[in-house]
PDB file of C-alpha atoms in Angstrom:
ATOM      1  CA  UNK A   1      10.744   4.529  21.979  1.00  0.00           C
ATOM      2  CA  UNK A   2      11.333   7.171  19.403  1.00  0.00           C
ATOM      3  CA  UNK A   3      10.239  10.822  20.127  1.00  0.00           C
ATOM      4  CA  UNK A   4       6.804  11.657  19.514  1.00  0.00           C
ATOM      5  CA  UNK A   5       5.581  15.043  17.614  1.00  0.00           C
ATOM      6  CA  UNK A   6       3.811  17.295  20.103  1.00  0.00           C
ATOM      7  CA  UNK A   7       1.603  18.318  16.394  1.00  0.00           C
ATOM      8  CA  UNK A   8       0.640  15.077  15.237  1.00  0.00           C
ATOM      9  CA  UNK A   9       1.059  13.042  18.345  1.00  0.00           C
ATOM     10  CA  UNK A  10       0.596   9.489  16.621  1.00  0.00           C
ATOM     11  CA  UNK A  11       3.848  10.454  14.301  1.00  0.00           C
ATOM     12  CA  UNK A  12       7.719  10.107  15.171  1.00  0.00           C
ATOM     13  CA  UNK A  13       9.792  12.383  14.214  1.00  0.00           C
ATOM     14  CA  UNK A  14      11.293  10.414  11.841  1.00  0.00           C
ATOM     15  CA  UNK A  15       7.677  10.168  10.166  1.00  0.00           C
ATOM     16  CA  UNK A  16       7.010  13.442   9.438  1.00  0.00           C
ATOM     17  CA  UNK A  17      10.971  13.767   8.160  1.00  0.00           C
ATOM     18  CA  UNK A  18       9.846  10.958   6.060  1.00  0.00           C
ATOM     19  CA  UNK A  19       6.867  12.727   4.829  1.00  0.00           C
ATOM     20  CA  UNK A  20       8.666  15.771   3.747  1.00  0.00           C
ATOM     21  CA  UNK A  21      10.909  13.874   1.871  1.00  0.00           C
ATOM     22  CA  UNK A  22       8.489  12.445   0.008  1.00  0.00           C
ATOM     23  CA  UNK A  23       6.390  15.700  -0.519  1.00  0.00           C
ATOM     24  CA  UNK A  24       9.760  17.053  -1.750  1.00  0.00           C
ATOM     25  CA  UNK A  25      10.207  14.447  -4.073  1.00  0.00           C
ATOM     26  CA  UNK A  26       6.338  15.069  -5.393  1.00  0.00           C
ATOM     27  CA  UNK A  27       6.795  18.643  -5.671  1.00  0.00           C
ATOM     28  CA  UNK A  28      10.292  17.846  -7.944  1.00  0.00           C
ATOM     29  CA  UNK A  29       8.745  15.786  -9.979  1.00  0.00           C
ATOM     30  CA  UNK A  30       5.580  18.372 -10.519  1.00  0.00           C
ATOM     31  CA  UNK A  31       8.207  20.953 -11.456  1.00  0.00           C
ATOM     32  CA  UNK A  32       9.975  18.376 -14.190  1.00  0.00           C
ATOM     33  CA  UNK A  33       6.489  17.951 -15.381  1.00  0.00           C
ATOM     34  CA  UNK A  34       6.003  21.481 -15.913  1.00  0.00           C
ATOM     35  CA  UNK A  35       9.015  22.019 -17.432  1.00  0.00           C
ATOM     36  CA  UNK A  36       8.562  19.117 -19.863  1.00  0.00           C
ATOM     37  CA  UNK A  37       4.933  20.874 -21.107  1.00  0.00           C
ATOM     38  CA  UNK A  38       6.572  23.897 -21.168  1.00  0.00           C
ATOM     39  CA  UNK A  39       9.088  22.184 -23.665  1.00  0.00           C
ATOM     40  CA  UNK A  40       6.165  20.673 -25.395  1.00  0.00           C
ATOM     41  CA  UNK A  41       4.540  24.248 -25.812  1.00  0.00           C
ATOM     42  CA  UNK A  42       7.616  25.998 -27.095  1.00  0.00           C
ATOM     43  CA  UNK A  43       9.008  23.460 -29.443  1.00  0.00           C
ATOM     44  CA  UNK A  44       5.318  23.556 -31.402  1.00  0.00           C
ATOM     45  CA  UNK A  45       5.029  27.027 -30.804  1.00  0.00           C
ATOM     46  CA  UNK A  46       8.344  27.222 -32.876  1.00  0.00           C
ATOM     47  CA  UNK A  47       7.113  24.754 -35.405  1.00  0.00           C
ATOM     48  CA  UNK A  48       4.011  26.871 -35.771  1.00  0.00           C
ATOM     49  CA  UNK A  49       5.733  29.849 -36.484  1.00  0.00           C
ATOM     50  CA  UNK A  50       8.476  28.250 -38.620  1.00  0.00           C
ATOM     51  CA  UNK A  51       5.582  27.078 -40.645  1.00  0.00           C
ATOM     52  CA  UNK A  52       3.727  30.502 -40.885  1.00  0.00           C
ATOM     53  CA  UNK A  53       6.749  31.984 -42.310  1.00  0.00           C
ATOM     54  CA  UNK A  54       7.462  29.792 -44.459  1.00  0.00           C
ATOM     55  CA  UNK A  55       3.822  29.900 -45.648  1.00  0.00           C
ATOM     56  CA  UNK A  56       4.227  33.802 -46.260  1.00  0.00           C
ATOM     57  CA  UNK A  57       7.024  33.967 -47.658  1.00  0.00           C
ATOM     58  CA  UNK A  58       5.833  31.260 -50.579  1.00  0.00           C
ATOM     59  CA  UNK A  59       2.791  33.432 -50.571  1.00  0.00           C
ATOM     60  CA  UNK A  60       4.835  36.829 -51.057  1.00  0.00           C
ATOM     61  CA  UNK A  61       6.974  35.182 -53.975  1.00  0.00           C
ATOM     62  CA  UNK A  62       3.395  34.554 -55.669  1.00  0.00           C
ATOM     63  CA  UNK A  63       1.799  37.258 -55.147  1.00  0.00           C
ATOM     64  CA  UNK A  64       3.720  38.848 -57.601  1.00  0.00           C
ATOM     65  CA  UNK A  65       3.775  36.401 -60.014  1.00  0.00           C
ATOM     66  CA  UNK A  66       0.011  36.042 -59.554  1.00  0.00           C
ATOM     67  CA  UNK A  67       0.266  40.189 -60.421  1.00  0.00           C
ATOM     68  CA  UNK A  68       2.084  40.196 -63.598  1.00  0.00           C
ATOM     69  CA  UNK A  69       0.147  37.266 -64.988  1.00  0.00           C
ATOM     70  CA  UNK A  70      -3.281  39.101 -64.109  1.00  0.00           C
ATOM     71  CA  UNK A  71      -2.077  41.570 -65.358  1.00  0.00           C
ATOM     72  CA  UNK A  72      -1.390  39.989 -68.828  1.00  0.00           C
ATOM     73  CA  UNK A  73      -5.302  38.432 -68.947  1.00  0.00           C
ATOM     74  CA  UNK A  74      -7.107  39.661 -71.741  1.00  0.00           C
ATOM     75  CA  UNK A  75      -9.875  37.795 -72.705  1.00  0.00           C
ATOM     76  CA  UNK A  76     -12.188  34.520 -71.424  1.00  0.00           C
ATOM     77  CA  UNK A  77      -9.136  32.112 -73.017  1.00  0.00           C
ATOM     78  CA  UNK A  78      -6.620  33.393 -71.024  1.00  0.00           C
ATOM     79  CA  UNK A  79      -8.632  34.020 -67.723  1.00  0.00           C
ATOM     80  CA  UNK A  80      -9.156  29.912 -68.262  1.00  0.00           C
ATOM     81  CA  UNK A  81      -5.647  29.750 -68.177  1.00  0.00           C
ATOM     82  CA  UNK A  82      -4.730  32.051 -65.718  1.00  0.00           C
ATOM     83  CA  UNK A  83      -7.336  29.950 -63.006  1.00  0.00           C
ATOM     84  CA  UNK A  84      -6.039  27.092 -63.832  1.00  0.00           C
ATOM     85  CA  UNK A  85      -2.512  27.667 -63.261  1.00  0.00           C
ATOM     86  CA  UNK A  86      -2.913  29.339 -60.109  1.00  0.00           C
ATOM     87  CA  UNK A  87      -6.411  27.898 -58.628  1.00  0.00           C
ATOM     88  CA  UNK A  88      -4.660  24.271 -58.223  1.00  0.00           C
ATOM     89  CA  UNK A  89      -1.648  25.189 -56.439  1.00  0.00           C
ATOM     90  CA  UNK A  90      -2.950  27.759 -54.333  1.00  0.00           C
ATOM     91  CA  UNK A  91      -5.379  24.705 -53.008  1.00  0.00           C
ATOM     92  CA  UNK A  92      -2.422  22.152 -52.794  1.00  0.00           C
ATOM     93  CA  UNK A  93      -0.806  24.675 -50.849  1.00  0.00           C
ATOM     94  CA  UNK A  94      -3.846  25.146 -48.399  1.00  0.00           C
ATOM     95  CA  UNK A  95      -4.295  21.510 -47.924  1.00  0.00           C
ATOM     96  CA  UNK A  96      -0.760  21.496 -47.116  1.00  0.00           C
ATOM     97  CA  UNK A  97      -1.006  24.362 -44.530  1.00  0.00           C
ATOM     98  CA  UNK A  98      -3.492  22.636 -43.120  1.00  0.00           C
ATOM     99  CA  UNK A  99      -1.788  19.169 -42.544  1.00  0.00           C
ATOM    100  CA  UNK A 100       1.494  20.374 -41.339  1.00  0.00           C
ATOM    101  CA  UNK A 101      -0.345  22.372 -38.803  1.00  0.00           C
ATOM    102  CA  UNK A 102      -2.808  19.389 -37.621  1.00  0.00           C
ATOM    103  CA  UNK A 103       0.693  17.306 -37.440  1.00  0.00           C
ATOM    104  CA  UNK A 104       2.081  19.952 -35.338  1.00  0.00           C
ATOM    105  CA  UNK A 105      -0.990  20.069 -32.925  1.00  0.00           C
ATOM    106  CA  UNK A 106      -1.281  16.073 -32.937  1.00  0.00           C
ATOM    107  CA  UNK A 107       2.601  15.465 -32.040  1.00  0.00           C
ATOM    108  CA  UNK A 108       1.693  17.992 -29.304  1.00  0.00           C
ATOM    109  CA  UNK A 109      -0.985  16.496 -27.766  1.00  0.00           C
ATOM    110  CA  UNK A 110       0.505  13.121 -28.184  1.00  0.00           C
ATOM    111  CA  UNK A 111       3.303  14.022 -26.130  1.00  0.00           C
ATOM    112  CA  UNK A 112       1.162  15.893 -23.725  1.00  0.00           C
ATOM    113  CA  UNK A 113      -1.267  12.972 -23.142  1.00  0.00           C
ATOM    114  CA  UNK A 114       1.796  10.517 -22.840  1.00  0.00           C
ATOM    115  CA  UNK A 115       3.422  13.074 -20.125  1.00  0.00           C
ATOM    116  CA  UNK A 116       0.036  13.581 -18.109  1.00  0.00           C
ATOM    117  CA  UNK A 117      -0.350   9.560 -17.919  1.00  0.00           C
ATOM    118  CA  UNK A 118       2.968   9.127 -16.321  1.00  0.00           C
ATOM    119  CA  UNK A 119       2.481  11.991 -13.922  1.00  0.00           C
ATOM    120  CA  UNK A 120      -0.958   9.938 -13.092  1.00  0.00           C
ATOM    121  CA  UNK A 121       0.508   7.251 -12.544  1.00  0.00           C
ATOM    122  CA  UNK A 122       3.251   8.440 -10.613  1.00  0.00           C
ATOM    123  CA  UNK A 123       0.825  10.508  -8.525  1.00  0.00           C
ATOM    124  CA  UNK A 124      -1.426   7.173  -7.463  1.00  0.00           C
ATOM    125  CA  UNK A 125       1.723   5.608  -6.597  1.00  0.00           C
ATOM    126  CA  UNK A 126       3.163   8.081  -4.777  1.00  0.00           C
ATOM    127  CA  UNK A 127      -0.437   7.685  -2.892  1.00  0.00           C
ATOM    128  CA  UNK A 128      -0.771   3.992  -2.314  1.00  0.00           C
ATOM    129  CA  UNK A 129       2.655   3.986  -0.863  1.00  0.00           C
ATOM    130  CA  UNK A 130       1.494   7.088   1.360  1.00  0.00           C
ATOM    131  CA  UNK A 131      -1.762   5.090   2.693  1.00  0.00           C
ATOM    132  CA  UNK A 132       0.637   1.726   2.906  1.00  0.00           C
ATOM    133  CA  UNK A 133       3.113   3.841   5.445  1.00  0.00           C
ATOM    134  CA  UNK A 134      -0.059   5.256   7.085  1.00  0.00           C
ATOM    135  CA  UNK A 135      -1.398   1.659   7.739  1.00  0.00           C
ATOM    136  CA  UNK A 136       1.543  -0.093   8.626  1.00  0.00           C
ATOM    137  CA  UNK A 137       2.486   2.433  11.062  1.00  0.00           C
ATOM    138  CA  UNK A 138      -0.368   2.055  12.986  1.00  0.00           C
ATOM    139  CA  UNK A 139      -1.848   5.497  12.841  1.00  0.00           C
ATOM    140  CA  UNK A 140      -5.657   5.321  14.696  1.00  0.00           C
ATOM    141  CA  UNK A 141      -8.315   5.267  11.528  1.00  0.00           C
ATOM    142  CA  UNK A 142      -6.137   4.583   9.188  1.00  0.00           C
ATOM    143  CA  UNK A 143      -7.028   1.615   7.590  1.00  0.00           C
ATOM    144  CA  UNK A 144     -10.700   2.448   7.107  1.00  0.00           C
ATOM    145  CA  UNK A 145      -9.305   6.066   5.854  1.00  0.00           C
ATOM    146  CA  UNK A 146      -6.749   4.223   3.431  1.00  0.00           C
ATOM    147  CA  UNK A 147      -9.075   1.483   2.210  1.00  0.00           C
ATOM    148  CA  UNK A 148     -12.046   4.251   1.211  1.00  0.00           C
ATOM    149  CA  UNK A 149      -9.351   6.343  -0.525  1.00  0.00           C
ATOM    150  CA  UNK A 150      -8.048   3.074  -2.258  1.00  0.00           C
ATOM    151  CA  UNK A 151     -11.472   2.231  -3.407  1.00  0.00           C
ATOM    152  CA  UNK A 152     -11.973   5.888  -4.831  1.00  0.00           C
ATOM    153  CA  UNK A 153      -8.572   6.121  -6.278  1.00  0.00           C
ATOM    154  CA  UNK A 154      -9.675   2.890  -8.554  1.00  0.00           C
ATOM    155  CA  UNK A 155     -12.889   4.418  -9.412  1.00  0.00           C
ATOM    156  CA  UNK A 156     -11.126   7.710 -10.527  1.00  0.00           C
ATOM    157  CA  UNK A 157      -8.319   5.250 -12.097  1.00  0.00           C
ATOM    158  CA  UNK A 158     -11.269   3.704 -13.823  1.00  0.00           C
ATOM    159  CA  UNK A 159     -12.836   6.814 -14.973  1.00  0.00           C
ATOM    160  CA  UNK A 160      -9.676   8.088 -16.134  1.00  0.00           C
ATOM    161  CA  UNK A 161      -8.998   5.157 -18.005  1.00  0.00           C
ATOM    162  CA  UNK A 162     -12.406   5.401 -20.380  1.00  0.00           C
ATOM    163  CA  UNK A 163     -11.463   8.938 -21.041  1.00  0.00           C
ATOM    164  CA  UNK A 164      -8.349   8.686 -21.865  1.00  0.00           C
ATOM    165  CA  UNK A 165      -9.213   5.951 -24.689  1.00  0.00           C
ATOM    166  CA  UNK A 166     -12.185   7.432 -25.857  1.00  0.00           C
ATOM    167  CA  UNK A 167      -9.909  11.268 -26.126  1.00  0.00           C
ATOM    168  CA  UNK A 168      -7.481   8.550 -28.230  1.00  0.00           C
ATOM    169  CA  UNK A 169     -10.197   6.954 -30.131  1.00  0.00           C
ATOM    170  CA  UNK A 170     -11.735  10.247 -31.027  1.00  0.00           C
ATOM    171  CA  UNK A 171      -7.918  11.455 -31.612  1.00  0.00           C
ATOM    172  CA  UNK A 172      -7.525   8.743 -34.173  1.00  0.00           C
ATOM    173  CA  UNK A 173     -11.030   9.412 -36.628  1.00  0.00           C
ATOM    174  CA  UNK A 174      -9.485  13.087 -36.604  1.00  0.00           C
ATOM    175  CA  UNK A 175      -6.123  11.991 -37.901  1.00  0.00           C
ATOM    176  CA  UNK A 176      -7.800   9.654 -40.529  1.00  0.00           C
ATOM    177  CA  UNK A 177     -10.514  11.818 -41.433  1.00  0.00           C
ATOM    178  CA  UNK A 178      -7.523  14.622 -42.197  1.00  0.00           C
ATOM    179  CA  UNK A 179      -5.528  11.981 -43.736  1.00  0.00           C
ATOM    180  CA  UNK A 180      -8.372  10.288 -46.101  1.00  0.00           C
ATOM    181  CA  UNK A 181      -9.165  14.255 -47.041  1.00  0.00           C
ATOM    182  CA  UNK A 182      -5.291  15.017 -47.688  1.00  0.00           C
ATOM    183  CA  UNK A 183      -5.250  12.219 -49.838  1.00  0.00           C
ATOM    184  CA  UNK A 184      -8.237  13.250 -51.473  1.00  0.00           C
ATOM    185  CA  UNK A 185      -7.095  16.195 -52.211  1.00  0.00           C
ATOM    186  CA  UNK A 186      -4.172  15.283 -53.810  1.00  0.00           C
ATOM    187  CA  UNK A 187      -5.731  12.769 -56.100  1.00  0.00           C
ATOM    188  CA  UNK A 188      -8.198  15.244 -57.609  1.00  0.00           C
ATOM    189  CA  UNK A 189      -5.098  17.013 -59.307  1.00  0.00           C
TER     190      UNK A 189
END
């Protein structure tokens, strides 16, 4: 008969070397996970900020082109012009803006979303097969403990489930809607 606990008195030792193995393994994986949406974070930080300057420094170049051609307006003929050589640009650029930055943010979510459904699913597994070794070992209460946390784990699986379409659903209209207005824009050059 293999040595008892003197703790947890229904548990061998080999249990409970068993368990920290596996809470080991849980608490690995949670660090890989946060070092994967730290990843995520940086890498659109950095395309955030890639974009910004890149913004500014288009908008310093025109700034003083913008200048010199004010500068050269006159009368109600040449303000016309001077609008409409600037005014269309300066709104394809902020349309532009405006999509690369939604692309950034939608990549990044995207990835986040796909990241936090594999730690999900990873986590109930990691459960199940916790309850499974808790029933098959014979532990006192543990099958009516492991069967209610079973039936709550599918109605939080469940739950989890509508969200996350309904967050991809809602995640798509965006991406359209800023498409179909993109487009838009473009066309009313």
């Amino acid at each position: 008969r293999p040595p008892r606990s003197t703790l947890f008195p229904y548990t061998t030792l080999s249990d409970l070397a068993t368990v920290l193995e596996q809470f080991t393994a849980v608490q690995e994986k949670s660090l890989s996970v946060a070092n994967a949406l730290t990843s995520i974070n940086t890498t659109a930080a950095n395309k955030m900020f890639d974009l910004n300057v890149a913004t500014a420094q288009e908008i310093s170049s025109k700034v003083s082109e913008i200048s010199s051609e004010a500068s050269q307006v006159k009368d109600t003929d040449s303000l016309q012009s001077f609008q409409s050589k600037f005014a269309q640009p300066s709104y394809d650029n902020v349309v532009n803006y405006v999509k690369a930055s939604f692309d950034i943010a939608n990549s990044a979510s995207t990835e986040v979303t796909k990241l936090m459904e594999e730690a999900f699913s990873d986590a109930n597994e990691a459960v199940v097969a916790s309850l499974d070794s808790a029933e098959k070992n014979g532990i006192p209460g543990s099958a009516l403990a492991a069967s209610s946390i079973k039936a709550l784990m599918s109605f939080v699986n469940q739950a989890y489930d509508t969200a996350s379409k309904s967050s991809k659903q809602a995640q798509e209209v965006v991406t359209s809607s800023v498409e179909n207005a993109t487009k838009a824009a473009k066309k009313k050059k």
